[in-house]
CSV table of C-alpha atoms in Angstrom, one decimal:
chain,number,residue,atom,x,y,z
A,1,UNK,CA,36.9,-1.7,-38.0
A,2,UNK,CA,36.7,-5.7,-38.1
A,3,UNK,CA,33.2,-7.7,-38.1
A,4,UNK,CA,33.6,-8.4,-34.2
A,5,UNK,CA,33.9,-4.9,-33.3
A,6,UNK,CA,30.7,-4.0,-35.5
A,7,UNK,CA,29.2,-6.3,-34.0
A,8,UNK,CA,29.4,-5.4,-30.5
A,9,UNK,CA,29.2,-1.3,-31.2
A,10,UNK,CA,25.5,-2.5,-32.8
A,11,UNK,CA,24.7,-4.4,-29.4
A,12,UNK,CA,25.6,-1.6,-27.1
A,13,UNK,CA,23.7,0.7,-29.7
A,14,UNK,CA,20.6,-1.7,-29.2
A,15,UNK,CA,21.1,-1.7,-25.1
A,16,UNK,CA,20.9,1.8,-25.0
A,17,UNK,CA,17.5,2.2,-27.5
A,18,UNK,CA,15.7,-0.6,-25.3
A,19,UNK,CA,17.4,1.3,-22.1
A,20,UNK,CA,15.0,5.1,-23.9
A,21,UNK,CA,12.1,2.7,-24.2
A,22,UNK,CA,11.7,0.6,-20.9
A,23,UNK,CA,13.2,3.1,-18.7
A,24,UNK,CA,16.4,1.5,-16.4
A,25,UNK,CA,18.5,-0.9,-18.8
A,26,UNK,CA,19.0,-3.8,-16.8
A,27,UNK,CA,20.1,-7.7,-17.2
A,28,UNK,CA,17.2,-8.9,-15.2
A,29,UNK,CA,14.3,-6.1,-14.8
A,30,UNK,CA,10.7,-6.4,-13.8
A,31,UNK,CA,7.3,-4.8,-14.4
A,32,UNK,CA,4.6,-3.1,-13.0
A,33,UNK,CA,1.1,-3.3,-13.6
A,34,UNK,CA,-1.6,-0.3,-12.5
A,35,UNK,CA,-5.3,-0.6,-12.7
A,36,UNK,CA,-7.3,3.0,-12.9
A,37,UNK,CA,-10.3,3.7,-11.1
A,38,UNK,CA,-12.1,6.6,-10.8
A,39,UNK,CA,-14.3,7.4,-7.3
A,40,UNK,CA,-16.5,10.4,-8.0
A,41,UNK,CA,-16.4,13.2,-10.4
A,42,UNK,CA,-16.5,13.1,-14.0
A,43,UNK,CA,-13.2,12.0,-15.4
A,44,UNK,CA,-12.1,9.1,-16.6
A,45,UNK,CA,-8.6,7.0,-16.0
A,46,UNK,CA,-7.6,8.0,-19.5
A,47,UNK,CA,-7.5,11.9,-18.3
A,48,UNK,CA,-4.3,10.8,-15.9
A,49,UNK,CA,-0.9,10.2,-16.5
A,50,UNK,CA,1.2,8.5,-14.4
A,51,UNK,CA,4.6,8.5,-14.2
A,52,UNK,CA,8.1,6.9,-13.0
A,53,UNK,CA,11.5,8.9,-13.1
A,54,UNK,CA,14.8,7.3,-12.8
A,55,UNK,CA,17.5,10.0,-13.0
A,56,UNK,CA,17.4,12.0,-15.9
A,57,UNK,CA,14.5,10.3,-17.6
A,58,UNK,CA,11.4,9.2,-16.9
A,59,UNK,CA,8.6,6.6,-18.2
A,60,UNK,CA,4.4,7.8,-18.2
A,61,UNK,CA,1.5,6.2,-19.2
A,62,UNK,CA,-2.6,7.0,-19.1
A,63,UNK,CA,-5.5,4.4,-19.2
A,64,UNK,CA,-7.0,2.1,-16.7
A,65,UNK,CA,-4.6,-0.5,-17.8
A,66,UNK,CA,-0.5,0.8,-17.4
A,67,UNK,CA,2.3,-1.7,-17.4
A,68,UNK,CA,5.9,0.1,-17.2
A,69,UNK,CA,8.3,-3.1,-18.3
A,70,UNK,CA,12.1,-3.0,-18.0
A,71,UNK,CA,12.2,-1.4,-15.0
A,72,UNK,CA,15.4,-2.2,-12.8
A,73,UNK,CA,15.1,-4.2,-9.2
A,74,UNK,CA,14.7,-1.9,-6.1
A,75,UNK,CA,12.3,0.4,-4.9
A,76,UNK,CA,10.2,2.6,-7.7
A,77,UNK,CA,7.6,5.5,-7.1
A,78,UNK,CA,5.1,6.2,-9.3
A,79,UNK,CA,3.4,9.2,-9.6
A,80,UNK,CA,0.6,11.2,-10.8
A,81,UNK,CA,2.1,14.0,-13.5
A,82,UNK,CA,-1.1,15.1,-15.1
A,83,UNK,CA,-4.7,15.0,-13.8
A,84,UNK,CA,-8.0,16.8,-13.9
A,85,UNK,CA,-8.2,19.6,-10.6
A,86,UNK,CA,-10.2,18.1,-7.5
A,87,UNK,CA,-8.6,14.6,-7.5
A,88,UNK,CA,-5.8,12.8,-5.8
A,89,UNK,CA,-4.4,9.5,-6.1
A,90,UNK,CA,-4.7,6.6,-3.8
A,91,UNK,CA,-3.0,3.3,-4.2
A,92,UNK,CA,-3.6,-0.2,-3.2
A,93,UNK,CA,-2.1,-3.5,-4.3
A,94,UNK,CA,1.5,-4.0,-4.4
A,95,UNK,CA,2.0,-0.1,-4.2
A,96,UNK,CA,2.4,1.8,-0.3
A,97,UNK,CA,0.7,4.7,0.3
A,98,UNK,CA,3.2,6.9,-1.6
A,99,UNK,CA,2.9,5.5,-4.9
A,100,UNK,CA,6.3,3.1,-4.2
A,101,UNK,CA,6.1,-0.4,-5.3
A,102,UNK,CA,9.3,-3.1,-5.3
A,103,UNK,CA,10.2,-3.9,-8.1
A,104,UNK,CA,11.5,-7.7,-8.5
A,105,UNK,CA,13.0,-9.2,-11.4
A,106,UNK,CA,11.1,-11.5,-14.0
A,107,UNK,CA,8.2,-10.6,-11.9
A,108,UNK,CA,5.0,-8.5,-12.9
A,109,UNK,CA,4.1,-6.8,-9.7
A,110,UNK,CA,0.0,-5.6,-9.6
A,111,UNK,CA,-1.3,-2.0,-8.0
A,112,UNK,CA,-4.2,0.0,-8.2
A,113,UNK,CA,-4.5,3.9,-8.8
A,114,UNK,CA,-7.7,5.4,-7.1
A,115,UNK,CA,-8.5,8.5,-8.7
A,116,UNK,CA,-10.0,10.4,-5.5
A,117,UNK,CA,-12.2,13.8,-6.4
A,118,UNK,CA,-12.3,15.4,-3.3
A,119,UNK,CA,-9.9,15.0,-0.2
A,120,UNK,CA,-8.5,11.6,1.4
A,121,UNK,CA,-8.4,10.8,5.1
A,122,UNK,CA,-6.2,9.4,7.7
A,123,UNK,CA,-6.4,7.0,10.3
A,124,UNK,CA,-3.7,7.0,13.6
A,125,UNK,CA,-3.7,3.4,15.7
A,126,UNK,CA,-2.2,4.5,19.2
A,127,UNK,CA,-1.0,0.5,20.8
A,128,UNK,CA,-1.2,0.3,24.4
A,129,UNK,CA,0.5,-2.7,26.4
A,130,UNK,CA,-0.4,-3.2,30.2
A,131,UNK,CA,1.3,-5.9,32.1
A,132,UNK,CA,3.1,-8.8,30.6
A,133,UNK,CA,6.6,-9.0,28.6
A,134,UNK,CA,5.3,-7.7,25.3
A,135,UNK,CA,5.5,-4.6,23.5
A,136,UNK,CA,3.8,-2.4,21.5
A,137,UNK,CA,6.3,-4.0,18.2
A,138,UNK,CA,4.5,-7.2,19.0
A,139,UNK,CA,1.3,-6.3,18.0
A,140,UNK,CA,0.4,-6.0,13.8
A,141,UNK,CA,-2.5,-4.1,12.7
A,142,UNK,CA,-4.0,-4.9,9.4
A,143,UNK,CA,-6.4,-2.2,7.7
A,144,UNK,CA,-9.5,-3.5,6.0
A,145,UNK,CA,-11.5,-1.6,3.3
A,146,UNK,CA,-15.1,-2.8,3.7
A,147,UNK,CA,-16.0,-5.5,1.5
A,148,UNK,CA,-12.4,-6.1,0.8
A,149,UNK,CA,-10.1,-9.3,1.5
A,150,UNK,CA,-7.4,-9.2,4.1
A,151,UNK,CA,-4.8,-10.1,0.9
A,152,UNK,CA,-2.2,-7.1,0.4
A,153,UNK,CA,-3.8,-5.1,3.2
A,154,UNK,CA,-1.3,-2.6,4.4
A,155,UNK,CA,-0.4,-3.3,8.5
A,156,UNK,CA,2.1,-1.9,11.0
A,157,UNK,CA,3.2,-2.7,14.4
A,158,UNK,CA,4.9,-0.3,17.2
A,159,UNK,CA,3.2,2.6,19.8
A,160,UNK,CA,1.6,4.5,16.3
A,161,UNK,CA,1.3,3.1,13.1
A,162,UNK,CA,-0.1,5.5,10.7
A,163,UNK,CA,-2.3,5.0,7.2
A,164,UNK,CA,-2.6,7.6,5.1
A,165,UNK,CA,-4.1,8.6,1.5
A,166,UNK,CA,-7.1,6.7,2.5
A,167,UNK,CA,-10.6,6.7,0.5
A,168,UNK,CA,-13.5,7.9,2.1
A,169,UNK,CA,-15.5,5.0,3.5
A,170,UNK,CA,-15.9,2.3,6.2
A,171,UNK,CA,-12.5,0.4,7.4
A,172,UNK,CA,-11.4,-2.1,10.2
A,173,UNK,CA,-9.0,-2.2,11.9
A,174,UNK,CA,-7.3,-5.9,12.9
A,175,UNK,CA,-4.6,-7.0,15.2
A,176,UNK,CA,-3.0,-10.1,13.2
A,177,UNK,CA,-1.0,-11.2,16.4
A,178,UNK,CA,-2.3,-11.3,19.7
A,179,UNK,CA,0.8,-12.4,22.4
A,180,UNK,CA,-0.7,-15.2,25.0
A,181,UNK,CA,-2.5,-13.6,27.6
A,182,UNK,CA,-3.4,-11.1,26.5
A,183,UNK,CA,-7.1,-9.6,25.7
A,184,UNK,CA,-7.8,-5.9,23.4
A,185,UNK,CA,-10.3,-3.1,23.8
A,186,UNK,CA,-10.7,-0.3,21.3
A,187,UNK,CA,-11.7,2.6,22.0
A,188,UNK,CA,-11.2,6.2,20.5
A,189,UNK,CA,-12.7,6.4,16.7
A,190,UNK,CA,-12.8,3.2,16.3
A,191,UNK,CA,-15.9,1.0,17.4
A,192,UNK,CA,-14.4,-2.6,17.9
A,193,UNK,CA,-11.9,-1.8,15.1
A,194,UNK,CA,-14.6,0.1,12.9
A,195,UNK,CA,-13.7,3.2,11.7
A,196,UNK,CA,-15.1,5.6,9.7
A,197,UNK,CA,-12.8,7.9,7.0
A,198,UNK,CA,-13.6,11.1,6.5
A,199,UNK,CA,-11.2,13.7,3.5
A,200,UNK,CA,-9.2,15.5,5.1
A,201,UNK,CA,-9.5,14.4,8.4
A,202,UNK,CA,-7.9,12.0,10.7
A,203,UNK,CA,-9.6,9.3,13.0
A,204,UNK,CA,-7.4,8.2,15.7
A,205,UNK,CA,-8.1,5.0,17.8
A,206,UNK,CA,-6.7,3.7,20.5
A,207,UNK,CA,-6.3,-0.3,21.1
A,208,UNK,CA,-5.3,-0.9,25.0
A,209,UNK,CA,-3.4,-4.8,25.3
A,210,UNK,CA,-3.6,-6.2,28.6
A,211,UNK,CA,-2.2,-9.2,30.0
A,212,UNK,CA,-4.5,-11.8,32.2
A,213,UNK,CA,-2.5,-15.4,32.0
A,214,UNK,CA,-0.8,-16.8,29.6
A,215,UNK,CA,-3.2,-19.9,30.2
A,216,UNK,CA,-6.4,-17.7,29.2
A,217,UNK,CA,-7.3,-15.1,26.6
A,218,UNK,CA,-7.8,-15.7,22.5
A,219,UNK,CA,-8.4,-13.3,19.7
A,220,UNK,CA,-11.4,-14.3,17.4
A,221,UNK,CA,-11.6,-13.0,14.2
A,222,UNK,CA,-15.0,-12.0,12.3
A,223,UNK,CA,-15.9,-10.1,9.1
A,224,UNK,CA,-16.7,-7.7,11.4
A,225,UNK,CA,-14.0,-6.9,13.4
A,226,UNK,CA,-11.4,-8.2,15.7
A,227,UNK,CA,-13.3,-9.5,19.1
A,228,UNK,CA,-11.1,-10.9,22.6
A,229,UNK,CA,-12.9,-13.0,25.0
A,230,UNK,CA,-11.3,-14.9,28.2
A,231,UNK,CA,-11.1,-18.8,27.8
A,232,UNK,CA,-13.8,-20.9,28.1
């Protein structure tokens, strides 16, 4: 066999060890970072293992600092493979809900696994429109942790928008875009967009849009919670 050839059967060797280490061999690959945190119990983010699978194999990882590298572009899930009874995972950051996090070349994406111990909650945001040309797809909600910044906040828009895997704990609700015209009231579990989580329950709440004029009606935002009032 000539030098040339040796040389490239060596390359493709090398490609396919870094392909067993980093997971998805790819020309142009990202990363992801996870944080772990622990809400209650007695473990720590070291007694979890999380894990993402890609076919036939699969990359893992424990600690409150994780970064799978070499990961191909698209859509990855990350799960949890190994974990003291009582708790359940919650993610935040750069992750959905479900553990799934984009993956983008050259880029280091950043989540956050919440080790739960007991049960996680759910909250259900029914949109009602009256009057007017909009719909219910022109209204985003944004849900706010308490004490948290609106950054990264996971939102929805449409008749139900649903949040899921929640922590325990105080959350509000906030409608991003408000048409022209129209004014919001909340009502159901949710007290002018607060809303309490409860494990293993859900909270629904209803926000009803209507349409005054197109010449009247602003949102106004607070730490609080999302407020309407007519024009001045």
């Amino acid at each position: 066999m000539s030098g040339k050839k040796l040389a490239i059967v060596a390359l493709l060797v090398f490609a396919c060890a870094v392909a067993s280490v980093s997971g998805t061999y790819a020309a142009s690959s990202g990363s992801v970072k996870i944080t772990g945190v622990v809400n209650g119990g007695r473990a720590q983010p070291s007694d979890f293992t999380l894990q993402i699978r890609f076919g036939n194999s699969s990359v893992s990882g424990s600690g409150n600092n994780i970064t799978f590298s070499g990961l191909a572009a698209g859509f990855q899930t990350i799960t949890m493979s190994e974990g003291p009874a009582g708790y359940r995972v919650a993610w935040s950051g750069d992750c959905n809900s479900q553990g799934t996090v984009l993956v983008i070349p050259n880029i280091t994406r950043n989540c956050t696994a919440t080790y739960v111990y007991g049960s996680l909650g759910t909250i259900v945001v029914n949109t009602v429109v009256n009057g007017g040309t909009a719909t219910a797809s022109d209204f985003t909600v944004h849900l706010k942790k308490e004490g948290e910044a609106d950054t990264g906040s996971p939102s929805g828009s449409g008749s139900v928008v649903t949040f899921d895997q929640l922590i325990p704990g105080e959350y509000t609700v906030i409608q991003s875009t408000l048409p022209a015209g129209y004014t919001a009231v909340w009502s159901g579990a949710c007290d002018d967009g607060n809303v309490t989580v409860v494990g293993n329950r859900t909270a629904t709440c209803t926000v009803t849009n209507t349409y005054t004029s197109a010449s009247e009606g602003r949102t106004e935002r607070g730490d609080r919670a999302p407020r309407t009032r007519t024009g001045r």
